[in-house]
PDB file of C-alpha atoms in Angstrom:
ATOM      1  CA  PHE P   1     110.391-101.984 -40.398  1.00 90.00           C
ATOM      2  CA  PHE P   2     111.818-105.134 -40.561  1.00 92.00           C
ATOM      3  CA  GLU P   3     115.192-103.030 -38.421  1.00 93.00           C
ATOM      4  CA  LEU P   4     113.058-102.152 -35.520  1.00 94.00           C
ATOM      5  CA  VAL P   5     111.279-106.314 -35.633  1.00 95.00           C
ATOM      6  CA  LYS P   6     114.611-107.734 -35.755  1.00 94.00           C
ATOM      7  CA  LYS P   7     115.867-105.450 -33.030  1.00 96.00           C
ATOM      8  CA  THR P   8     112.842-106.162 -30.890  1.00 96.00           C
ATOM      9  CA  LEU P   9     113.112-109.792 -31.675  1.00 96.00           C
ATOM     10  CA  ALA P  10     117.285-109.275 -30.460  1.00 95.00           C
ATOM     11  CA  ALA P  11     115.872-107.194 -27.052  1.00 95.00           C
ATOM     12  CA  HIS P  12     113.453-110.215 -26.227  1.00 96.00           C
ATOM     13  CA  GLY P  13     116.084-113.242 -26.934  1.00 93.00           C
ATOM     14  CA  LEU P  14     113.863-113.808 -30.098  1.00 92.00           C
ATOM     15  CA  ASP P  15     116.756-114.189 -32.308  1.00 78.00           C
ATOM     16  CA  GLY P  16     116.365-116.932 -34.006  1.00 80.00           C
ATOM     17  CA  GLU P  17     112.347-117.607 -33.691  1.00 80.00           C
ATOM     18  CA  LEU P  18     109.790-115.300 -35.735  1.00 90.00           C
ATOM     19  CA  ALA P  19     112.638-113.096 -37.159  1.00 92.00           C
ATOM     20  CA  PRO P  20     111.898-112.356 -41.520  1.00 92.00           C
ATOM     21  CA  HIS P  21     113.098-114.274 -43.998  1.00 90.00           C
ATOM     22  CA  GLU P  22     115.075-112.510 -47.051  1.00 88.00           C
ATOM     23  CA  ASP P  23     113.560-110.414 -49.065  1.00 88.00           C
ATOM     24  CA  GLU P  24     109.612-111.455 -46.976  1.00 90.00           C
ATOM     25  CA  PRO P  25     106.840-108.707 -47.747  1.00 89.00           C
ATOM     26  CA  VAL P  26     105.781-106.847 -44.813  1.00 88.00           C
ATOM     27  CA  ALA P  27     102.217-108.304 -45.637  1.00 86.00           C
ATOM     28  CA  GLY P  28     103.413-111.825 -45.664  1.00 90.00           C
ATOM     29  CA  TYR P  29     105.143-111.829 -42.794  1.00 93.00           C
ATOM     30  CA  LEU P  30     102.773-110.209 -40.665  1.00 93.00           C
ATOM     31  CA  ARG P  31     100.511-113.060 -41.688  1.00 92.00           C
ATOM     32  CA  ARG P  32     102.103-115.570 -40.228  1.00 93.00           C
ATOM     33  CA  LEU P  33     102.489-114.557 -37.118  1.00 95.00           C
ATOM     34  CA  PRO P  34     101.299-116.079 -33.623  1.00 95.00           C
ATOM     35  CA  GLU P  35      98.000-114.595 -32.889  1.00 95.00           C
ATOM     36  CA  THR P  36      98.487-117.208 -29.578  1.00 95.00           C
ATOM     37  CA  GLY P  37     101.035-118.655 -27.431  1.00 94.00           C
ATOM     38  CA  PRO P  38     104.351-117.322 -25.852  1.00 93.00           C
ATOM     39  CA  LEU P  39     105.390-115.146 -28.784  1.00 96.00           C
ATOM     40  CA  ALA P  40     101.671-113.047 -29.723  1.00 97.00           C
ATOM     41  CA  ARG P  41     102.568-110.149 -26.986  1.00 98.00           C
ATOM     42  CA  VAL P  42     105.271-109.786 -29.154  1.00 98.00           C
ATOM     43  CA  ALA P  43     103.830-110.401 -31.778  1.00 97.00           C
ATOM     44  CA  ARG P  44     100.830-107.991 -31.367  1.00 97.00           C
ATOM     45  CA  ALA P  45     103.183-105.187 -30.732  1.00 97.00           C
ATOM     46  CA  ILE P  46     105.146-106.019 -34.006  1.00 96.00           C
ATOM     47  CA  GLU P  47     101.630-105.856 -35.967  1.00 95.00           C
ATOM     48  CA  ARG P  48     101.197-102.232 -34.105  1.00 94.00           C
ATOM     49  CA  GLN P  49     104.248-101.058 -35.708  1.00 93.00           C
ATOM     50  CA  ALA P  50     103.654-101.712 -38.847  1.00 90.00           C
ATOM     51  CA  LEU P  51     100.861 -99.141 -38.775  1.00 84.00           C
ATOM     52  CA  LEU P  52     102.746 -96.970 -36.909  1.00 83.00           C
ATOM     53  CA  VAL P  53     106.262 -97.365 -39.712  1.00 73.00           C
ATOM     54  CA  ASN P  54     104.023 -97.635 -43.748  1.00 64.00           C
ATOM     55  CA  VAL P  55     101.775 -94.340 -44.128  1.00 57.00           C
ATOM     56  CA  ARG P  56      98.444 -94.316 -42.728  1.00 63.00           C
ATOM     57  CA  SER P  57      95.788 -95.099 -45.715  1.00 71.00           C
ATOM     58  CA  ALA P  58      93.318 -92.950 -47.382  1.00 79.00           C
ATOM     59  CA  PHE P  59      90.951 -92.654 -49.964  1.00 82.00           C
ATOM     60  CA  SER P  60      92.420 -90.925 -52.748  1.00 84.00           C
ATOM     61  CA  THR P  61      91.733 -90.729 -56.465  1.00 83.00           C
ATOM     62  CA  GLU P  62      94.410 -92.798 -57.537  1.00 81.00           C
ATOM     63  CA  PRO P  63      95.429 -96.914 -57.336  1.00 74.00           C
ATOM     64  CA  ASP P  64      97.184 -97.207 -55.026  1.00 70.00           C
ATOM     65  CA  ILE P  65      99.321 -99.327 -52.116  1.00 66.00           C
ATOM     66  CA  HIS P  66      96.938-100.719 -48.725  1.00 63.00           C
ATOM     67  CA  HIS P  67      99.580-100.700 -46.486  1.00 58.00           C
ATOM     68  CA  GLY P  68      97.183-102.674 -43.954  1.00 56.00           C
ATOM     69  CA  VAL P  69      95.835-105.125 -45.793  1.00 58.00           C
ATOM     70  CA  GLY P  70      99.376-105.612 -47.820  1.00 60.00           C
ATOM     71  CA  ALA P  71      98.218-105.258 -50.956  1.00 62.00           C
ATOM     72  CA  GLU P  72      99.919-103.125 -54.693  1.00 62.00           C
ATOM     73  CA  VAL P  73      95.861-102.133 -55.641  1.00 60.00           C
ATOM     74  CA  TYR P  74      92.963-102.381 -53.416  1.00 63.00           C
ATOM     75  CA  ALA P  75      89.223-100.446 -53.465  1.00 63.00           C
ATOM     76  CA  ARG P  76      87.077-100.763 -50.902  1.00 61.00           C
ATOM     77  CA  ALA P  77      83.144-101.624 -52.003  1.00 60.00           C
ATOM     78  CA  SER P  78      82.195-100.728 -48.354  1.00 59.00           C
ATOM     79  CA  ALA P  79      83.521 -99.826 -45.274  1.00 56.00           C
ATOM     80  CA  PRO P  80      81.405 -97.645 -41.407  1.00 54.00           C
ATOM     81  CA  MET P  81      80.542 -94.587 -41.567  1.00 51.00           C
ATOM     82  CA  ARG P  82      82.043 -94.499 -45.426  1.00 61.00           C
ATOM     83  CA  GLU P  83      79.668 -95.936 -47.540  1.00 77.00           C
ATOM     84  CA  VAL P  84      79.601 -93.676 -49.961  1.00 85.00           C
ATOM     85  CA  VAL P  85      82.413 -94.832 -51.321  1.00 85.00           C
ATOM     86  CA  GLY P  86      80.783 -98.098 -51.452  1.00 84.00           C
ATOM     87  CA  VAL P  87      77.715 -96.765 -53.390  1.00 86.00           C
ATOM     88  CA  PHE P  88      80.405 -94.793 -55.729  1.00 88.00           C
ATOM     89  CA  LEU P  89      81.988 -97.805 -57.079  1.00 85.00           C
ATOM     90  CA  HIS P  90      79.475 -99.794 -57.503  1.00 85.00           C
ATOM     91  CA  LYS P  91      77.456 -96.528 -59.441  1.00 87.00           C
ATOM     92  CA  GLU P  92      80.514 -97.791 -61.447  1.00 85.00           C
ATOM     93  CA  LEU P  93      80.838-100.600 -61.869  1.00 84.00           C
ATOM     94  CA  VAL P  94      77.495-101.216 -63.023  1.00 86.00           C
ATOM     95  CA  GLU P  95      77.174 -98.418 -65.086  1.00 86.00           C
ATOM     96  CA  MET P  96      81.162 -99.843 -67.516  1.00 84.00           C
ATOM     97  CA  ILE P  97      79.343-103.394 -67.418  1.00 86.00           C
ATOM     98  CA  GLU P  98      76.175-101.078 -69.208  1.00 86.00           C
ATOM     99  CA  ARG P  99      78.225 -99.054 -71.310  1.00 81.00           C
ATOM    100  CA  ASP P 100      80.746-101.498 -71.776  1.00 70.00           C
ATOM    101  CA  THR P 101      83.700 -98.635 -71.568  1.00 68.00           C
ATOM    102  CA  THR P 102      85.616 -97.776 -68.611  1.00 66.00           C
ATOM    103  CA  GLU P 103      84.864 -93.962 -70.137  1.00 74.00           C
ATOM    104  CA  ARG P 104      83.293 -91.481 -67.590  1.00 76.00           C
ATOM    105  CA  SER P 105      82.382 -87.495 -68.115  1.00 84.00           C
ATOM    106  CA  GLU P 106      83.552 -84.662 -66.069  1.00 89.00           C
ATOM    107  CA  ALA P 107      80.570 -84.730 -63.823  1.00 89.00           C
ATOM    108  CA  ASP P 108      81.036 -88.096 -62.304  1.00 89.00           C
ATOM    109  CA  LEU P 109      85.008 -86.905 -61.566  1.00 91.00           C
ATOM    110  CA  ALA P 110      83.823 -84.401 -59.941  1.00 94.00           C
ATOM    111  CA  LEU P 111      81.614 -87.024 -57.640  1.00 93.00           C
ATOM    112  CA  ARG P 112      84.466 -88.750 -57.315  1.00 92.00           C
ATOM    113  CA  ASP P 113      86.632 -85.847 -56.212  1.00 94.00           C
ATOM    114  CA  GLN P 114      83.515 -85.329 -53.294  1.00 94.00           C
ATOM    115  CA  VAL P 115      83.291 -88.378 -52.730  1.00 91.00           C
ATOM    116  CA  VAL P 116      87.103 -88.832 -51.609  1.00 91.00           C
ATOM    117  CA  VAL P 117      86.579 -86.155 -49.665  1.00 93.00           C
ATOM    118  CA  ALA P 118      83.945 -86.968 -48.021  1.00 90.00           C
ATOM    119  CA  ALA P 119      85.217 -90.349 -47.190  1.00 88.00           C
ATOM    120  CA  ASN P 120      88.188 -89.106 -45.646  1.00 90.00           C
ATOM    121  CA  LEU P 121      86.535 -86.349 -43.365  1.00 92.00           C
ATOM    122  CA  ALA P 122      84.522 -89.829 -42.127  1.00 87.00           C
ATOM    123  CA  ARG P 123      87.693 -91.710 -41.002  1.00 86.00           C
ATOM    124  CA  ASP P 124      89.102 -88.859 -39.556  1.00 90.00           C
ATOM    125  CA  ARG P 125      85.807 -87.953 -37.668  1.00 92.00           C
ATOM    126  CA  GLN P 126      85.390 -91.526 -37.038  1.00 88.00           C
ATOM    127  CA  ARG P 127      88.621 -91.662 -35.493  1.00 90.00           C
ATOM    128  CA  ARG P 128      87.968 -87.994 -32.805  1.00 94.00           C
ATOM    129  CA  VAL P 129      84.888 -90.083 -31.795  1.00 94.00           C
ATOM    130  CA  ASN P 130      87.351 -92.966 -30.776  1.00 92.00           C
ATOM    131  CA  ASP P 131      89.227 -91.534 -28.883  1.00 92.00           C
ATOM    132  CA  GLN P 132      86.727 -89.598 -26.982  1.00 94.00           C
ATOM    133  CA  VAL P 133      84.796 -92.228 -26.626  1.00 95.00           C
ATOM    134  CA  ASN P 134      87.917 -94.471 -25.250  1.00 93.00           C
ATOM    135  CA  ARG P 135      88.957 -91.911 -22.719  1.00 93.00           C
ATOM    136  CA  VAL P 136      84.976 -91.784 -21.212  1.00 96.00           C
ATOM    137  CA  VAL P 137      85.638 -95.985 -21.251  1.00 96.00           C
ATOM    138  CA  LEU P 138      88.473 -95.114 -19.150  1.00 96.00           C
ATOM    139  CA  ASP P 139      87.580 -92.446 -16.919  1.00 96.00           C
ATOM    140  CA  ARG P 140      84.653 -94.684 -15.979  1.00 97.00           C
ATOM    141  CA  LEU P 141      86.926 -97.929 -15.591  1.00 97.00           C
ATOM    142  CA  PHE P 142      89.644 -96.021 -13.834  1.00 97.00           C
ATOM    143  CA  THR P 143      87.883 -94.528 -11.543  1.00 96.00           C
ATOM    144  CA  THR P 144      85.709 -97.275 -10.493  1.00 97.00           C
ATOM    145  CA  ASP P 145      89.507 -99.208 -10.034  1.00 97.00           C
ATOM    146  CA  LEU P 146      90.712 -96.570  -7.653  1.00 95.00           C
ATOM    147  CA  ALA P 147      87.513 -96.206  -5.301  1.00 95.00           C
ATOM    148  CA  ALA P 148      87.093-100.536  -5.121  1.00 96.00           C
ATOM    149  CA  GLY P 149      90.854-101.049  -4.758  1.00 94.00           C
ATOM    150  CA  THR P 150      90.983-103.868  -7.889  1.00 95.00           C
ATOM    151  CA  PRO P 151      94.889-104.818  -8.757  1.00 96.00           C
ATOM    152  CA  PRO P 152      96.865-103.815 -11.616  1.00 97.00           C
ATOM    153  CA  ARG P 153      95.576-104.156 -14.657  1.00 98.00           C
ATOM    154  CA  LYS P 154      98.219-105.945 -17.268  1.00 98.00           C
ATOM    155  CA  GLY P 155      98.437-105.376 -20.944  1.00 98.00           C
ATOM    156  CA  THR P 156     101.653-105.326 -24.028  1.00 99.00           C
ATOM    157  CA  VAL P 157     103.497-102.496 -24.929  1.00 99.00           C
ATOM    158  CA  MET P 158     102.675-102.062 -28.453  1.00 98.00           C
ATOM    159  CA  GLY P 159     104.913 -98.519 -28.749  1.00 97.00           C
ATOM    160  CA  ILE P 160     107.455 -96.791 -27.060  1.00 98.00           C
ATOM    161  CA  THR P 161     107.789 -93.316 -27.621  1.00 96.00           C
ATOM    162  CA  SER P 162     110.148 -89.323 -25.867  1.00 95.00           C
ATOM    163  CA  SER P 163     106.736 -88.999 -24.111  1.00 96.00           C
ATOM    164  CA  LYS P 164     104.827 -91.789 -23.539  1.00 97.00           C
ATOM    165  CA  VAL P 165     104.469 -95.439 -24.022  1.00 98.00           C
ATOM    166  CA  HIS P 166     101.540 -97.110 -24.976  1.00 98.00           C
ATOM    167  CA  VAL P 167      99.745 -99.708 -23.778  1.00 98.00           C
ATOM    168  CA  GLU P 168      96.964-102.155 -24.852  1.00 98.00           C
ATOM    169  CA  LEU P 169      95.397-103.592 -21.687  1.00 98.00           C
ATOM    170  CA  ASP P 170      94.231-107.429 -21.333  1.00 97.00           C
ATOM    171  CA  GLU P 171      91.279-106.504 -20.153  1.00 95.00           C
ATOM    172  CA  PRO P 172      89.316-104.407 -21.227  1.00 94.00           C
ATOM    173  CA  GLY P 173      90.815-103.657 -24.845  1.00 94.00           C
ATOM    174  CA  LEU P 174      91.750-100.336 -24.708  1.00 94.00           C
ATOM    175  CA  ASP P 175      94.964 -97.955 -24.925  1.00 95.00           C
ATOM    176  CA  VAL P 176      96.767 -96.412 -22.322  1.00 97.00           C
ATOM    177  CA  LYS P 177      99.444 -93.714 -22.236  1.00 96.00           C
ATOM    178  CA  VAL P 178     101.543 -94.184 -19.610  1.00 98.00           C
ATOM    179  CA  TYR P 179     104.061 -90.652 -19.164  1.00 97.00           C
ATOM    180  CA  LEU P 180     107.253 -90.804 -19.273  1.00 97.00           C
ATOM    181  CA  ARG P 181     106.924 -88.380 -16.626  1.00 96.00           C
ATOM    182  CA  ASP P 182     105.779 -90.543 -14.262  1.00 97.00           C
ATOM    183  CA  LEU P 183     107.201 -93.604 -14.372  1.00 98.00           C
ATOM    184  CA  GLY P 184     110.335 -91.736 -14.157  1.00 97.00           C
ATOM    185  CA  HIS P 185     108.236 -89.729 -10.637  1.00 96.00           C
ATOM    186  CA  ALA P 186     107.314 -93.371  -9.777  1.00 96.00           C
ATOM    187  CA  ARG P 187     112.131 -93.885  -9.736  1.00 96.00           C
ATOM    188  CA  GLY P 188     112.663 -90.881  -7.687  1.00 95.00           C
ATOM    189  CA  GLY P 189     112.647 -88.605 -10.734  1.00 96.00           C
ATOM    190  CA  ALA P 190     114.964 -90.066 -13.098  1.00 96.00           C
ATOM    191  CA  TRP P 191     115.590 -89.878 -16.057  1.00 96.00           C
ATOM    192  CA  LEU P 192     114.280 -92.349 -18.721  1.00 97.00           C
ATOM    193  CA  ASP P 193     116.861 -93.100 -22.438  1.00 97.00           C
ATOM    194  CA  LEU P 194     114.691 -94.997 -25.153  1.00 96.00           C
ATOM    195  CA  VAL P 195     116.699 -97.384 -26.301  1.00 96.00           C
ATOM    196  CA  ASP P 196     117.355 -98.485 -30.393  1.00 93.00           C
ATOM    197  CA  GLY P 197     114.556 -96.303 -31.346  1.00 91.00           C
ATOM    198  CA  GLY P 198     111.619 -97.333 -28.857  1.00 94.00           C
ATOM    199  CA  VAL P 199     112.562-101.144 -28.969  1.00 97.00           C
ATOM    200  CA  ALA P 200     113.383-100.471 -25.223  1.00 98.00           C
ATOM    201  CA  LEU P 201     113.086 -97.961 -22.005  1.00 98.00           C
ATOM    202  CA  LYS P 202     115.274 -97.730 -19.461  1.00 97.00           C
ATOM    203  CA  VAL P 203     116.777 -95.949 -16.759  1.00 97.00           C
ATOM    204  CA  ARG P 204     119.194 -93.021 -17.809  1.00 95.00           C
ATOM    205  CA  ASP P 205     122.861 -93.927 -16.753  1.00 91.00           C
ATOM    206  CA  LYS P 206     121.607 -97.817 -14.986  1.00 91.00           C
ATOM    207  CA  ASP P 207     120.999-100.971 -16.862  1.00 85.00           C
ATOM    208  CA  ASP P 208     117.370-101.047 -15.250  1.00 93.00           C
ATOM    209  CA  ILE P 209     114.949-102.200 -18.044  1.00 96.00           C
ATOM    210  CA  VAL P 210     111.484-100.720 -17.581  1.00 98.00           C
ATOM    211  CA  CYS P 211     109.879-101.680 -20.389  1.00 98.00           C
ATOM    212  CA  ARG P 212     110.081-103.428 -23.635  1.00 98.00           C
ATOM    213  CA  LEU P 213     107.658-103.479 -27.220  1.00 98.00           C
ATOM    214  CA  GLY P 214     105.777-106.460 -26.709  1.00 98.00           C
ATOM    215  CA  ASP P 215     106.256-106.618 -23.289  1.00 98.00           C
ATOM    216  CA  GLU P 216     103.063-108.295 -20.314  1.00 98.00           C
ATOM    217  CA  VAL P 217     103.416-104.977 -17.661  1.00 98.00           C
ATOM    218  CA  LYS P 218     100.699-104.746 -15.051  1.00 98.00           C
ATOM    219  CA  VAL P 219      99.453-100.849 -15.449  1.00 98.00           C
ATOM    220  CA  VAL P 220      99.511 -99.376 -11.737  1.00 97.00           C
ATOM    221  CA  LEU P 221      97.099 -96.684 -10.481  1.00 97.00           C
ATOM    222  CA  ARG P 222      98.829 -94.058  -8.548  1.00 96.00           C
ATOM    223  CA  GLY P 223      95.690 -91.823  -9.491  1.00 95.00           C
ATOM    224  CA  LYS P 224      94.245 -88.632 -11.382  1.00 93.00           C
ATOM    225  CA  ASP P 225      96.445 -86.014 -11.791  1.00 90.00           C
ATOM    226  CA  ALA P 226      92.577 -83.182 -11.586  1.00 85.00           C
ATOM    227  CA  GLY P 227      95.180 -80.400 -12.925  1.00 87.00           C
ATOM    228  CA  HIS P 228      95.953 -81.946 -16.595  1.00 85.00           C
ATOM    229  CA  ASP P 229      92.620 -84.919 -16.949  1.00 88.00           C
ATOM    230  CA  ARG P 230      94.972 -87.296 -17.067  1.00 91.00           C
ATOM    231  CA  TRP P 231      95.096 -90.680 -15.444  1.00 96.00           C
ATOM    232  CA  ARG P 232      98.583 -90.884 -13.309  1.00 97.00           C
ATOM    233  CA  LEU P 233      99.779 -94.479 -14.409  1.00 98.00           C
ATOM    234  CA  ASP P 234     103.313 -96.854 -13.848  1.00 98.00           C
ATOM    235  CA  LEU P 235     104.562 -99.278 -15.037  1.00 98.00           C
ATOM    236  CA  SER P 236     105.740-102.888 -13.457  1.00 96.00           C
ATOM    237  CA  ARG P 237     106.810-105.858 -15.837  1.00 93.00           C
ATOM    238  CA  THR P 238     105.517-109.942 -14.985  1.00 81.00           C
TER     239      THR P 238
END
């Protein structure tokens, strides 16, 4: 993760700023990143990459690190759509206090396993619901923008892969995917290459940078690709 951070900072000419300290834990580094000011966009992109680089946290029967929170051992007593976890943990705490023991029955262990399965299924279901809701909102937003000739919306580059660029819009705060084939088409059919594993995107055989991780960009709406049921988008650096 920190290797990606260093390359990102170097791409922005920020080698001396936001640099991680030696042996600094990820959670500690993320806590001191600025939330406002000229470096806020780069900081938000770094935070997003921390979530992607580290393994997604999941409910388990064994104590383990929570990458997003930065805790070595983490237990959740409350979680939207997954309150069964909190209910079970509260039950266990009450029983431990009343019985003054940490021993659990076979029935409790079986119930715990069921709770973990249900909570992880709910987490995955919530993610799918969020994705579908975001898609509906973006369809309505872009349909209105296209009809009204709304100026390009600003956003922050949060991730760059071999097929798309992830951008978080400033307003509304939603994620959009800008596909490399659309970016290449908008540049006369140019081939685009990743730089340093996703720190930046450039035009092949040229020094033209399309975008960098943490860049402020304008998302240009080119139209709807009805055949693939997606929006054709372009990017311009501000």
